[in-house]
Coordinates of C-alpha atoms in Angstrom, one line a residue:
M1 CA 11.6 32.9 174.5
D2 CA 13.1 35.9 176.2
D3 CA 16.6 37.2 176.0
K4 CA 16.5 38.4 179.5
N5 CA 15.6 34.6 180.6
L6 CA 18.7 33.6 178.7
A7 CA 21.3 35.7 180.0
P8 CA 19.8 37.6 183.0
D9 CA 21.8 40.6 184.9
A10 CA 24.0 40.3 187.8
D11 CA 21.7 42.2 190.0
S12 CA 18.6 40.5 188.7
A13 CA 16.5 38.2 191.3
Q14 CA 17.2 35.2 188.9
T15 CA 20.7 35.4 189.2
P16 CA 22.1 32.0 190.9
K17 CA 23.1 32.2 194.4
D18 CA 25.8 29.1 194.7
L19 CA 28.2 30.8 192.0
P20 CA 31.7 30.2 193.7
S21 CA 33.4 33.6 194.8
V22 CA 36.9 33.0 193.1
P23 CA 39.3 35.9 193.3
G24 CA 40.0 37.2 189.6
V25 CA 37.5 34.7 187.9
Y26 CA 33.9 35.8 187.2
P27 CA 30.8 34.0 185.9
A28 CA 30.1 34.4 182.4
H29 CA 26.8 36.3 182.9
H30 CA 28.9 39.2 185.1
K31 CA 30.5 42.0 183.2
M32 CA 32.5 44.9 184.9
S33 CA 32.0 48.1 183.9
A34 CA 35.1 50.5 182.6
A35 CA 35.2 52.6 185.9
E36 CA 35.2 49.2 188.1
A37 CA 38.1 47.8 185.7
A38 CA 40.2 50.9 185.9
E39 CA 39.8 50.8 189.7
K40 CA 40.8 47.3 189.9
E41 CA 44.0 48.2 187.6
A42 CA 44.7 51.1 189.6
E43 CA 44.7 49.2 192.8
R44 CA 46.8 46.4 191.5
E45 CA 49.5 49.1 190.1
R46 CA 49.2 50.8 194.1
E47 CA 49.8 47.5 195.2
K48 CA 52.7 46.7 193.3
I49 CA 54.3 50.2 193.9
K50 CA 54.0 49.4 197.5
A51 CA 55.5 46.1 197.0
Q52 CA 58.5 47.7 195.1
W53 CA 59.0 50.5 198.0
E54 CA 59.0 48.2 200.6
A55 CA 61.4 45.6 198.8
K56 CA 63.6 49.0 198.5
Q57 CA 63.4 50.1 202.1
A58 CA 64.4 46.7 202.9
E59 CA 67.2 46.6 200.9
K60 CA 68.0 50.2 202.0
K61 CA 68.3 48.8 205.6
Q62 CA 70.1 46.0 204.9
E63 CA 72.6 48.1 203.3
E64 CA 72.5 50.4 206.0
R65 CA 73.3 47.6 208.6
K66 CA 75.9 46.4 206.3
K67 CA 77.7 49.5 206.2
A68 CA 77.3 49.9 210.1
E69 CA 78.7 46.3 210.6
E70 CA 81.6 47.6 208.3
A71 CA 82.5 50.5 210.2
R72 CA 82.2 48.8 213.4
L73 CA 84.6 46.0 212.4
K74 CA 86.6 48.9 211.0
A75 CA 86.9 50.8 214.1
E76 CA 87.5 47.8 216.1
R77 CA 90.6 46.8 213.7
E78 CA 91.7 50.2 214.4
A79 CA 91.5 50.2 218.1
L80 CA 93.6 47.0 218.0
Y81 CA 96.1 48.6 215.4
K82 CA 96.7 51.4 218.0
D83 CA 97.1 49.2 220.6
L84 CA 100.1 47.6 219.0
E85 CA 102.1 51.3 219.8
T86 CA 101.5 50.4 223.6
L87 CA 102.9 46.9 223.9
N88 CA 106.2 46.1 225.5
Y89 CA 108.4 45.0 222.9
E90 CA 111.4 44.8 225.1
L91 CA 110.1 42.4 227.3
L92 CA 108.9 40.3 224.4
S93 CA 112.0 40.7 222.7
L94 CA 113.8 38.9 225.7
S95 CA 116.7 41.4 225.4
E96 CA 117.6 41.0 229.1
Y97 CA 117.1 37.2 229.2
P98 CA 120.5 35.6 230.3
S99 CA 122.1 33.7 227.5
D100 CA 123.6 30.1 228.0
F101 CA 127.1 31.4 227.7
E102 CA 126.7 33.5 230.8
I103 CA 124.8 30.7 232.8
E104 CA 127.8 28.4 231.8
S105 CA 130.5 31.0 232.5
A106 CA 128.6 31.7 235.7
R107 CA 128.6 28.3 236.8
R108 CA 132.1 27.6 236.1
S109 CA 133.2 30.5 238.5
R110 CA 131.0 29.4 241.1
L111 CA 132.5 25.7 241.1
G112 CA 136.3 27.4 240.6
W113 CA 135.3 29.5 243.7
F114 CA 134.0 26.3 246.1
F115 CA 137.4 24.5 244.5
G116 CA 139.5 27.3 245.9
L117 CA 137.8 27.5 249.0
G118 CA 137.8 23.7 249.4
I119 CA 141.7 23.4 248.8
S120 CA 142.3 26.6 251.2
V121 CA 140.5 24.8 253.7
F122 CA 142.3 21.4 253.5
L123 CA 145.6 22.9 253.6
F124 CA 144.8 25.0 256.7
T125 CA 143.6 21.8 258.6
S126 CA 146.5 20.1 257.2
S127 CA 148.6 22.4 259.1
L128 CA 146.9 21.8 262.2
L129 CA 147.5 18.4 262.0
N130 CA 151.1 19.0 261.5
L131 CA 151.0 17.4 257.7
V132 CA 152.1 20.4 255.9
H133 CA 154.1 23.3 257.1
P134 CA 152.4 25.9 259.3
W135 CA 153.5 29.0 256.8
V136 CA 151.3 27.1 253.9
G137 CA 148.8 26.5 256.5
G138 CA 148.5 29.9 257.5
I139 CA 148.4 31.3 253.8
A140 CA 145.6 28.9 252.9
G141 CA 143.7 30.0 255.9
G142 CA 143.9 33.4 255.3
I143 CA 142.8 32.7 251.5
A144 CA 139.8 30.5 252.8
F145 CA 138.9 33.5 255.3
V146 CA 138.7 36.1 252.8
L147 CA 136.7 33.8 250.5
W148 CA 134.3 33.0 253.1
L149 CA 134.1 37.0 253.8
S150 CA 133.7 37.8 250.2
H151 CA 130.9 35.6 250.2
G152 CA 129.1 36.5 253.6
T153 CA 129.5 40.3 252.6
G154 CA 128.7 40.2 249.2
M155 CA 131.7 41.5 247.7
M156 CA 131.0 40.2 244.4
Q157 CA 132.7 42.9 242.2
F158 CA 135.8 41.1 243.1
L159 CA 134.3 37.5 242.5
P160 CA 131.3 38.1 240.2
G161 CA 130.8 34.2 239.7
L162 CA 129.9 33.2 243.0
S163 CA 126.4 34.1 243.5
R164 CA 125.9 35.2 239.8
Y165 CA 124.8 31.8 238.7
P166 CA 121.7 31.7 240.8
E167 CA 121.0 34.9 240.1
L168 CA 120.9 34.5 236.6
L169 CA 118.7 31.3 236.8
A170 CA 116.3 33.4 239.0
K171 CA 116.2 36.0 236.5
R172 CA 115.5 33.6 233.7
R173 CA 112.8 32.0 235.6
K174 CA 111.2 35.6 236.4
I175 CA 111.5 36.6 232.8
K176 CA 110.1 33.5 231.6
N177 CA 106.9 33.7 233.7
G178 CA 106.6 37.3 233.0
V179 CA 106.6 36.9 229.2
T180 CA 104.1 33.9 229.3
E181 CA 102.0 36.0 231.5
Y182 CA 102.2 39.1 229.1
I183 CA 101.5 37.0 226.1
Q184 CA 98.3 35.5 228.0
Q185 CA 97.2 39.0 228.9
I186 CA 97.5 40.1 225.3
E187 CA 95.5 37.2 223.7
A188 CA 93.2 37.4 226.4
K189 CA 89.8 35.2 225.2
R190 CA 89.2 36.3 222.0
G191 CA 92.5 36.2 220.7
F192 CA 94.6 39.1 219.4
I193 CA 97.2 38.3 216.6
H194 CA 94.7 36.8 214.3
R195 CA 92.2 39.6 214.4
I196 CA 94.9 42.0 213.1
Y197 CA 96.0 39.7 210.4
P198 CA 94.2 41.8 207.9
L199 CA 97.5 44.0 208.0
V200 CA 99.0 41.5 205.6
H201 CA 97.6 43.9 202.9
H202 CA 100.1 46.5 204.0
N203 CA 103.0 44.1 204.6
P204 CA 103.6 41.4 202.3
R205 CA 105.9 39.7 205.0
L206 CA 103.1 38.9 207.2
R207 CA 102.1 36.4 204.6
A208 CA 104.7 33.9 205.4
R209 CA 104.2 30.4 206.5
K210 CA 105.1 30.7 209.9
F211 CA 103.2 33.9 210.7
R212 CA 100.2 32.0 209.6
R213 CA 100.7 29.2 211.5
I214 CA 100.9 31.5 214.8
A215 CA 97.8 33.3 213.6
L216 CA 95.5 30.1 213.1
M217 CA 96.9 28.7 216.6
S218 CA 95.5 32.2 218.1
K219 CA 92.0 31.7 216.0
E220 CA 91.9 28.2 217.6
H221 CA 92.8 29.6 221.1
N222 CA 95.8 26.9 221.3
L223 CA 98.6 29.5 221.2
M224 CA 99.7 29.2 224.6
S225 CA 99.9 25.5 224.8
N226 CA 102.2 25.6 221.7
M227 CA 104.4 28.1 222.7
K228 CA 107.2 26.0 224.5
T229 CA 110.5 27.5 223.6
L230 CA 112.2 30.9 223.4
Q231 CA 112.1 30.5 219.3
D232 CA 108.0 30.3 219.9
V233 CA 108.4 33.8 221.7
A234 CA 111.0 35.4 219.4
L235 CA 108.3 34.6 216.7
Y236 CA 105.7 36.1 218.4
H237 CA 107.5 39.1 218.6
E238 CA 108.9 39.1 215.2
Y239 CA 105.2 39.2 214.1
L240 CA 104.1 42.2 216.2
D241 CA 106.9 43.8 215.3
E242 CA 105.9 43.4 211.5
C243 CA 102.1 44.2 212.3
R244 CA 103.2 47.5 214.1
K245 CA 105.2 48.6 210.8
A246 CA 102.0 47.6 208.7
A247 CA 99.5 49.6 211.4
E248 CA 102.2 52.7 210.5
E249 CA 101.6 51.8 207.0
Y250 CA 98.2 51.8 207.2
F251 CA 97.1 55.1 209.3
R252 CA 99.5 56.9 206.8
S253 CA 97.6 55.6 203.9
E254 CA 94.4 56.6 205.8
R255 CA 95.7 60.1 206.2
E256 CA 96.4 60.5 202.7
D257 CA 93.1 59.4 201.6
Q258 CA 91.7 62.1 204.1
M259 CA 93.6 64.9 202.8
L260 CA 92.7 63.9 199.0
A261 CA 88.9 63.6 200.4
D262 CA 89.4 66.8 201.8
L263 CA 90.7 68.4 198.9
D264 CA 88.2 66.9 196.8
F265 CA 90.6 64.9 194.6
D266 CA 90.2 61.7 193.2
P267 CA 92.9 59.6 193.6
S268 CA 92.1 57.0 191.1
V269 CA 95.1 55.6 188.5
E270 CA 93.0 55.7 185.8
D271 CA 91.9 59.5 186.3
L272 CA 95.5 60.3 186.5
E273 CA 96.7 58.3 183.6
Q274 CA 93.9 60.2 181.7
E275 CA 95.0 63.6 182.9
L276 CA 98.9 62.7 181.8
T277 CA 97.5 61.6 178.5
D278 CA 95.6 64.8 178.4
N279 CA 98.6 67.1 179.0
A280 CA 100.8 65.1 176.6
H281 CA 97.9 65.6 173.9
D282 CA 98.1 69.3 174.8
E283 CA 101.7 69.7 174.6
E284 CA 102.1 67.8 171.3
S285 CA 99.5 70.1 170.0
A286 CA 101.3 73.1 171.3
E287 CA 104.4 71.8 169.5
S288 CA 102.4 71.1 166.4
D289 CA 101.3 74.7 166.5
Q290 CA 104.8 75.9 166.6
T291 CA 105.9 74.1 163.8
D292 CA 103.4 75.4 162.0
Q293 CA 103.7 79.0 163.0
L294 CA 107.8 78.6 162.1
P295 CA 107.4 77.9 158.2
E296 CA 104.9 80.8 158.0
E297 CA 107.3 83.3 159.8
K298 CA 110.2 81.7 157.4
S299 CA 107.9 82.4 154.5
L300 CA 107.1 86.0 155.2
K301 CA 110.8 86.5 155.8
T302 CA 111.7 85.2 152.5
D303 CA 109.0 87.3 151.1
D304 CA 110.3 90.6 152.8
N305 CA 113.6 89.8 151.7
S306 CA 112.6 89.0 148.1
L307 CA 110.7 92.3 148.2
K308 CA 113.9 94.2 149.2
N309 CA 115.6 92.5 146.5
T310 CA 113.0 93.6 143.9
D311 CA 113.0 97.2 145.1
E312 CA 116.8 97.6 145.0
P313 CA 117.5 97.0 141.2
A314 CA 114.6 99.8 140.6
V315 CA 116.4 102.6 142.7
A316 CA 119.9 101.5 141.4
P317 CA 119.5 102.5 137.9
N318 CA 117.9 106.0 138.7
V319 CA 121.2 106.4 141.1
T320 CA 123.5 105.5 138.1
S321 CA 121.9 107.7 135.8
S322 CA 121.9 110.5 137.9
T323 CA 125.6 110.4 138.5
Q324 CA 126.2 110.0 134.9
D325 CA 124.2 113.2 133.9
D326 CA 126.4 115.1 136.7
Q327 CA 129.7 113.8 135.3
S328 CA 128.3 114.6 131.7
G329 CA 127.4 118.2 133.1
Q330 CA 130.9 118.6 134.7
S331 CA 132.4 118.1 131.7

């Protein structure tokens, strides 16, 4: 039997036509050449590299979108932080809001004015009916005329409590309506104080429970329905005041970071500590070098002294001997 019939080639006429075409699976009679295998391997490598490149590009775009979103949010928050400087804190502080004591004092003064006018008119009419002395009626009539004239012409510098009571009530109503409308304007549709709450990182006082409560109400858009008393308005003003202080701290730190970035200086604490430790090691090494040099200098000084001491006796006997010779010659 011929070997060609047992194992026919792939391009021979006896190759079966009904073999399934499955990718990556070849019939036993088909053998790939080295060039085809290398081309297939190169194609798979190219597809792998392309997939990796596409994944990197997708990750890069995702990071760019994330950075752009963070930059947008930061710019939006900084715009809100700058708006804190333009708010009317005098209106929110209710500094001109009439107190209960002022209202009660004006009410008592008004009642006293009406009481005095009523007594004067009663005495004047009684004098007309000869119930009291005419002099008393005349004096009472003059007082009643002065009181009525002061009310009619607006001479409030003499009787400040007459019309002050309704004026204070009207002022209260006006300030209350103005504060309510102003807070509604600040909060708008998206809310305001809950969007500036990240300033808590620059002012720990904003972590108080009362501030978190009104920030949560602002986020849920039910702040105005819960703001019913003056204490709520005062709390809102206190929250904005603390946020303004935190915004000042935020912008100050941003300016410092920008200045350090312009100077190409790394403000990390670890580097600063490393720099301090390096300086300390340098100082210690310099001190150790100085201490090492000091004993050497001392030893040199002692050696010089010893040399001087050793040289002196060698000269001294010669001097004494010469003096003795001079004395003997003279004798």
